[in-house]
Amino acid sequence: MIKIQTLKNLQQRDVFEFMRGDYKHEHWQESSIFLTEEAFAFLHLHINEVLPNFNYFGPNSVNLEQWNQIAFIAFTLNKSMDIDFIRFFNKIDDWVQKNFKEHTCFSICGP
């Protein structure tokens, strides 16, 4: 099962941090979610389709239009949709949609 971690249950520091809003040169925020490199690999190819200059180590800014394109590609290209991937993606999307109620983008910083 692919897990999304919060700061409270974070077990390692080599993770991708999804931060609310623009990157403010501060890591390990309470409102962030964290993905291991293994978990992030499920998204990385789809992100690169939309953000060809994506910096693996970050920071990267993602706006709503870009996120919607990533979601479209993720679900269009994954013909053999794995239920674990769907649950994983939906949890991230839930966090992203809450973010967009207050911010125009979110940031991804790599390990």
PDB file of C-alpha atoms in Angstrom:
ATOM      1  CA  MET A   1       0.000   0.000   0.000  1.00  0.00           C
ATOM      2  CA  ILE A   2       1.244   3.470  -0.926  1.00  0.00           C
ATOM      3  CA  LYS A   3       1.261   5.811   2.055  1.00  0.00           C
ATOM      4  CA  ILE A   4       1.039   9.540   2.430  1.00  0.00           C
ATOM      5  CA  GLN A   5       2.715  10.784   5.564  1.00  0.00           C
ATOM      6  CA  THR A   6       2.231  13.817   7.766  1.00  0.00           C
ATOM      7  CA  LEU A   7       4.876  15.512   9.860  1.00  0.00           C
ATOM      8  CA  LYS A   8       3.591  13.638  12.935  1.00  0.00           C
ATOM      9  CA  ASN A   9       4.068  10.168  11.423  1.00  0.00           C
ATOM     10  CA  LEU A  10       7.098  10.915   9.260  1.00  0.00           C
ATOM     11  CA  GLN A  11       9.609   8.110   9.653  1.00  0.00           C
ATOM     12  CA  GLN A  12      12.372   9.321   7.352  1.00  0.00           C
ATOM     13  CA  ARG A  13      13.677  12.604   5.981  1.00  0.00           C
ATOM     14  CA  ASP A  14      14.397  11.586   2.351  1.00  0.00           C
ATOM     15  CA  VAL A  15      10.888  12.490   1.201  1.00  0.00           C
ATOM     16  CA  PHE A  16       9.016  14.777  -1.161  1.00  0.00           C
ATOM     17  CA  GLU A  17       7.223  17.538   0.692  1.00  0.00           C
ATOM     18  CA  PHE A  18       3.987  18.927  -0.748  1.00  0.00           C
ATOM     19  CA  MET A  19       3.620  22.404   0.769  1.00  0.00           C
ATOM     20  CA  ARG A  20       0.651  24.741   0.737  1.00  0.00           C
ATOM     21  CA  GLY A  21       1.170  27.825  -1.445  1.00  0.00           C
ATOM     22  CA  ASP A  22       4.498  29.143  -2.687  1.00  0.00           C
ATOM     23  CA  TYR A  23       7.723  27.770  -1.235  1.00  0.00           C
ATOM     24  CA  LYS A  24       8.839  30.052   1.586  1.00  0.00           C
ATOM     25  CA  HIS A  25      12.288  28.545   2.259  1.00  0.00           C
ATOM     26  CA  GLU A  26      10.924  26.560   5.198  1.00  0.00           C
ATOM     27  CA  HIS A  27      10.635  22.779   5.274  1.00  0.00           C
ATOM     28  CA  TRP A  28       8.834  20.340   7.578  1.00  0.00           C
ATOM     29  CA  GLN A  29       5.582  22.263   7.837  1.00  0.00           C
ATOM     30  CA  GLU A  30       2.634  20.891   9.841  1.00  0.00           C
ATOM     31  CA  SER A  31       0.279  21.458   6.904  1.00  0.00           C
ATOM     32  CA  SER A  32       2.482  19.558   4.422  1.00  0.00           C
ATOM     33  CA  ILE A  33       2.128  15.997   3.246  1.00  0.00           C
ATOM     34  CA  PHE A  34       5.139  13.807   2.557  1.00  0.00           C
ATOM     35  CA  LEU A  35       5.799  11.023   0.044  1.00  0.00           C
ATOM     36  CA  THR A  36       8.708   8.612  -0.018  1.00  0.00           C
ATOM     37  CA  GLU A  37      10.634   8.392  -3.287  1.00  0.00           C
ATOM     38  CA  GLU A  38       8.929   5.065  -3.921  1.00  0.00           C
ATOM     39  CA  ALA A  39       5.468   6.612  -3.477  1.00  0.00           C
ATOM     40  CA  PHE A  40       6.404   9.697  -5.512  1.00  0.00           C
ATOM     41  CA  ALA A  41       7.505   7.498  -8.423  1.00  0.00           C
ATOM     42  CA  PHE A  42       3.815   6.804  -9.108  1.00  0.00           C
ATOM     43  CA  LEU A  43       3.294  10.519  -9.823  1.00  0.00           C
ATOM     44  CA  HIS A  44       6.663  11.552 -11.222  1.00  0.00           C
ATOM     45  CA  LEU A  45       6.078  10.476 -14.839  1.00  0.00           C
ATOM     46  CA  HIS A  46       2.737  12.269 -14.956  1.00  0.00           C
ATOM     47  CA  ILE A  47       4.199  15.406 -13.406  1.00  0.00           C
ATOM     48  CA  ASN A  48       7.018  15.430 -15.966  1.00  0.00           C
ATOM     49  CA  GLU A  49       4.452  15.330 -18.782  1.00  0.00           C
ATOM     50  CA  VAL A  50       2.969  18.607 -17.563  1.00  0.00           C
ATOM     51  CA  LEU A  51       6.069  20.188 -15.994  1.00  0.00           C
ATOM     52  CA  PRO A  52       9.006  19.198 -18.238  1.00  0.00           C
ATOM     53  CA  ASN A  53      11.378  21.412 -16.217  1.00  0.00           C
ATOM     54  CA  PHE A  54      10.386  19.765 -12.936  1.00  0.00           C
ATOM     55  CA  ASN A  55      13.336  19.903 -10.535  1.00  0.00           C
ATOM     56  CA  TYR A  56      13.490  16.552  -8.731  1.00  0.00           C
ATOM     57  CA  PHE A  57      14.996  18.230  -5.688  1.00  0.00           C
ATOM     58  CA  GLY A  58      12.729  21.280  -5.931  1.00  0.00           C
ATOM     59  CA  PRO A  59      11.230  23.611  -5.207  1.00  0.00           C
ATOM     60  CA  ASN A  60       8.510  23.379  -7.841  1.00  0.00           C
ATOM     61  CA  SER A  61       5.285  25.324  -8.036  1.00  0.00           C
ATOM     62  CA  VAL A  62       2.098  23.667  -9.340  1.00  0.00           C
ATOM     63  CA  ASN A  63      -1.045  25.666 -10.148  1.00  0.00           C
ATOM     64  CA  LEU A  64      -4.605  24.347 -10.439  1.00  0.00           C
ATOM     65  CA  GLU A  65      -4.554  24.046 -14.239  1.00  0.00           C
ATOM     66  CA  GLN A  66      -1.300  22.072 -14.117  1.00  0.00           C
ATOM     67  CA  TRP A  67      -2.635  19.801 -11.379  1.00  0.00           C
ATOM     68  CA  ASN A  68      -5.784  19.122 -13.397  1.00  0.00           C
ATOM     69  CA  GLN A  69      -3.605  18.164 -16.377  1.00  0.00           C
ATOM     70  CA  ILE A  70      -1.526  15.848 -14.173  1.00  0.00           C
ATOM     71  CA  ALA A  71      -4.698  14.190 -12.860  1.00  0.00           C
ATOM     72  CA  PHE A  72      -6.086  13.786 -16.380  1.00  0.00           C
ATOM     73  CA  ILE A  73      -2.867  12.191 -17.625  1.00  0.00           C
ATOM     74  CA  ALA A  74      -2.568   9.956 -14.571  1.00  0.00           C
ATOM     75  CA  PHE A  75      -6.032   8.524 -15.060  1.00  0.00           C
ATOM     76  CA  THR A  76      -5.907   8.424 -18.870  1.00  0.00           C
ATOM     77  CA  LEU A  77      -2.568   6.653 -19.125  1.00  0.00           C
ATOM     78  CA  ASN A  78      -3.174   4.121 -16.363  1.00  0.00           C
ATOM     79  CA  LYS A  79      -5.405   1.703 -18.241  1.00  0.00           C
ATOM     80  CA  SER A  80      -4.939  -1.019 -15.632  1.00  0.00           C
ATOM     81  CA  MET A  81      -5.990   1.288 -12.830  1.00  0.00           C
ATOM     82  CA  ASP A  82      -4.787  -0.185  -9.573  1.00  0.00           C
ATOM     83  CA  ILE A  83      -7.140   0.442  -6.623  1.00  0.00           C
ATOM     84  CA  ASP A  84      -4.135   1.365  -4.438  1.00  0.00           C
ATOM     85  CA  PHE A  85      -3.094   4.021  -6.964  1.00  0.00           C
ATOM     86  CA  ILE A  86      -6.641   5.420  -7.092  1.00  0.00           C
ATOM     87  CA  ARG A  87      -6.818   5.675  -3.282  1.00  0.00           C
ATOM     88  CA  PHE A  88      -3.316   7.183  -3.157  1.00  0.00           C
ATOM     89  CA  PHE A  89      -4.075   9.745  -5.851  1.00  0.00           C
ATOM     90  CA  ASN A  90      -7.444  10.669  -4.340  1.00  0.00           C
ATOM     91  CA  LYS A  91      -5.832  11.368  -0.955  1.00  0.00           C
ATOM     92  CA  ILE A  92      -3.315  13.670  -2.593  1.00  0.00           C
ATOM     93  CA  ASP A  93      -6.050  15.304  -4.665  1.00  0.00           C
ATOM     94  CA  ASP A  94      -8.110  15.928  -1.522  1.00  0.00           C
ATOM     95  CA  TRP A  95      -5.129  17.738   0.043  1.00  0.00           C
ATOM     96  CA  VAL A  96      -4.533  19.660  -3.213  1.00  0.00           C
ATOM     97  CA  GLN A  97      -8.172  20.777  -3.521  1.00  0.00           C
ATOM     98  CA  LYS A  98      -8.163  22.060   0.085  1.00  0.00           C
ATOM     99  CA  ASN A  99      -4.938  23.929  -0.706  1.00  0.00           C
ATOM    100  CA  PHE A 100      -6.515  25.643  -3.722  1.00  0.00           C
ATOM    101  CA  LYS A 101      -9.303  27.058  -1.540  1.00  0.00           C
ATOM    102  CA  GLU A 102      -6.659  29.340   0.026  1.00  0.00           C
ATOM    103  CA  HIS A 103      -3.702  29.396  -2.400  1.00  0.00           C
ATOM    104  CA  THR A 104      -3.131  29.719  -6.148  1.00  0.00           C
ATOM    105  CA  CYS A 105      -0.488  26.975  -6.154  1.00  0.00           C
ATOM    106  CA  PHE A 106       1.272  24.378  -4.051  1.00  0.00           C
ATOM    107  CA  SER A 107       4.958  23.529  -3.926  1.00  0.00           C
ATOM    108  CA  ILE A 108       6.814  20.240  -4.202  1.00  0.00           C
ATOM    109  CA  CYS A 109      10.304  19.936  -2.731  1.00  0.00           C
ATOM    110  CA  GLY A 110      12.317  16.797  -3.297  1.00  0.00           C
ATOM    111  CA  PRO A 111      14.552  14.772  -1.024  1.00  0.00           C
TER     112      PRO A 111
END
